Short mmCIF file of C-alpha atoms in Angstrom, two decimals:
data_model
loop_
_atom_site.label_atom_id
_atom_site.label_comp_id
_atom_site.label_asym_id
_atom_site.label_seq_id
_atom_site.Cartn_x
_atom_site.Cartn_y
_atom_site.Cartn_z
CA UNK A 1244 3.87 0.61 -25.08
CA UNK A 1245 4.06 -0.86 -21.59
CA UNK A 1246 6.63 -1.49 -19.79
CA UNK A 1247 7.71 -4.32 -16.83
CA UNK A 1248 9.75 -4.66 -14.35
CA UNK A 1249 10.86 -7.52 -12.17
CA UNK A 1250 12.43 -6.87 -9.11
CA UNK A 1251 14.27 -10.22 -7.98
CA UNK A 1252 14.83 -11.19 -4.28
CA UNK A 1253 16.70 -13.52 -2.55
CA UNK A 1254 15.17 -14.54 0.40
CA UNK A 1255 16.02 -17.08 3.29
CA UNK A 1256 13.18 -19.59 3.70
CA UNK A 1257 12.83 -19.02 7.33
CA UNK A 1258 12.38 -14.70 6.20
CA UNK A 1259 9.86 -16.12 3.26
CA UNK A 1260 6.14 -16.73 5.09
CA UNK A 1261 6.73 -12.80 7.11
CA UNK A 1262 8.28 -11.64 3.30
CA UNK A 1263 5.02 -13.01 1.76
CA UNK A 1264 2.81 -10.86 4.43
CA UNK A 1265 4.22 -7.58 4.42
CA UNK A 1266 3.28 -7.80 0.60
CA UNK A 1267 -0.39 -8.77 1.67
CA UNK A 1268 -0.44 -5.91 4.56
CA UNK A 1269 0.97 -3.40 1.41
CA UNK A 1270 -2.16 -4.42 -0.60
CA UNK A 1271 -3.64 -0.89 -1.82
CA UNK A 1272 0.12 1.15 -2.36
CA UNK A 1273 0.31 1.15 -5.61
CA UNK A 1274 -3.03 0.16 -7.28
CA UNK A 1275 -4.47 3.86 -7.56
CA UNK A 1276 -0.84 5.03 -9.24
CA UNK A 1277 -1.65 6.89 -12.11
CA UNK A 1278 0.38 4.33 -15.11
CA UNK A 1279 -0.27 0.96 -12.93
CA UNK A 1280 -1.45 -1.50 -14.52
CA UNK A 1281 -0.55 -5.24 -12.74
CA UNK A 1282 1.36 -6.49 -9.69
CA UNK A 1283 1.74 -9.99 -8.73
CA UNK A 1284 4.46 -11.50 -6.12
CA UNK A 1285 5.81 -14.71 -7.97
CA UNK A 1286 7.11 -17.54 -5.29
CA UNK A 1287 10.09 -19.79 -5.95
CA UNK A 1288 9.06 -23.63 -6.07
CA UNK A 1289 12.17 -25.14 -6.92
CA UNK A 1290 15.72 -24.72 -7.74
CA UNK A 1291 16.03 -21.08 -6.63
CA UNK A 1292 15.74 -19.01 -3.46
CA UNK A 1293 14.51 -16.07 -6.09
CA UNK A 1294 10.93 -14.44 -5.47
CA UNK A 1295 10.17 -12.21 -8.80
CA UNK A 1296 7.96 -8.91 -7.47
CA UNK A 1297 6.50 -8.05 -11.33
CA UNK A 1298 4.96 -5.04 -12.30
CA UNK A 1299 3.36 -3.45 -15.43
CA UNK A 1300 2.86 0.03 -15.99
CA UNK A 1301 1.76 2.25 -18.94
CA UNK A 1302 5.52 4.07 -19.01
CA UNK A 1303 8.84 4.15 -17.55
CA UNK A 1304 7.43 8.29 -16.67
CA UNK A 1305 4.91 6.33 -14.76
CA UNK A 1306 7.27 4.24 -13.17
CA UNK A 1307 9.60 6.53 -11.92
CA UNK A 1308 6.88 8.36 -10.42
CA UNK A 1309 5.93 5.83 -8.29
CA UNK A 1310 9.12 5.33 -7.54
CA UNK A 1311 9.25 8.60 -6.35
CA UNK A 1312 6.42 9.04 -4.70
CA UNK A 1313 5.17 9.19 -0.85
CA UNK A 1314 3.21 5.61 -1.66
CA UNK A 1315 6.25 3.69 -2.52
CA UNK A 1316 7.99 5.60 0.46
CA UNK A 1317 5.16 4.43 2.56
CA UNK A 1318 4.71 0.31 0.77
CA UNK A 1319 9.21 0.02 1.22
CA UNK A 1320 9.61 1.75 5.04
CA UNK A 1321 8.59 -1.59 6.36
CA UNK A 1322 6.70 -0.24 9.32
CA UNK A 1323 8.96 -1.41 11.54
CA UNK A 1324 9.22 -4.41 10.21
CA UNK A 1325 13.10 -6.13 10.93
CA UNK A 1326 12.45 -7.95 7.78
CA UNK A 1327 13.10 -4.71 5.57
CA UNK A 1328 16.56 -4.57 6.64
CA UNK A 1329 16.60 -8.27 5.42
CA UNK A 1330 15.51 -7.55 2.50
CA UNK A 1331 17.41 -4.93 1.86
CA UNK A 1332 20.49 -6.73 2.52
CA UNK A 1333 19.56 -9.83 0.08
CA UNK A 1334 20.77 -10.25 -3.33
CA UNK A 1335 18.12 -8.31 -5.41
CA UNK A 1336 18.09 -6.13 -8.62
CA UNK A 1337 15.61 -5.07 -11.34
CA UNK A 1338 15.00 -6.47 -14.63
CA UNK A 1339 13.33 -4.27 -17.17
CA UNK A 1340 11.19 -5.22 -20.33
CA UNK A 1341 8.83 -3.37 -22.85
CA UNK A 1342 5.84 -5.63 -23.62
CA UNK A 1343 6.19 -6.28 -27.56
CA UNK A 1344 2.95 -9.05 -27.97
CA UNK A 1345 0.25 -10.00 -24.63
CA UNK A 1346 -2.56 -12.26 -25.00
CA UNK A 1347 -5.35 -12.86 -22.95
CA UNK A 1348 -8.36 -15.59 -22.96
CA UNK A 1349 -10.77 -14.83 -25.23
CA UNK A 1350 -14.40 -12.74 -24.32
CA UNK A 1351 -11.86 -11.43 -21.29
#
């Protein structure tokens, strides 16, 4: 059974466009984990200052060992980056699910 998870983060609009790119310049971390199976970086639109960073993977075993790996060492250091801190400091925790029912377009 899979299993998501949701990291939510607060973010200041003014931190938001330099948020969004550091997740485009991370674009290859985590897609070769063994147990991956989705990312996708959800934007607020209204009523919220919440971005939701959602993930799927085949296990919570698969999780944590991304988790603990060099590649999520490497995708969270920030490079530099003052926004990490920033980040860091925002409101943010993790929500956890296990998929029960998915659905997908047929033929797909």
């Amino acid at each position: 059974m899979s299993i998501v998870k949701i990291n939510v983060v607060t973010m200041p609009e003014d931190k938001r466009a330099r948020f969004e790119e550091r997740f485009k310049g991370r674009a290859g971390a985590v897609e070769t984990t063994p147990g991956f199976e989705w990312f996708e970086l959800l934007r607020p639109v209204a009523g919220t200052d919440s971005y939701l960073v959602y993930t799927r993977w085949t296990s919570q075993e698969a999780y944590e060992a991304w988790q603990t790996s060099q590649d999520f060492d490497r995708a969270h250091d920030g490079g530099g980056d003052t926004l990490a801190p920033a980040a860091e400091r925002s409101q943010q925790h993790v929500w956890s699910y296990e998929v029960v029912e998915s659905a997908a377009p047929k033929g797909s």
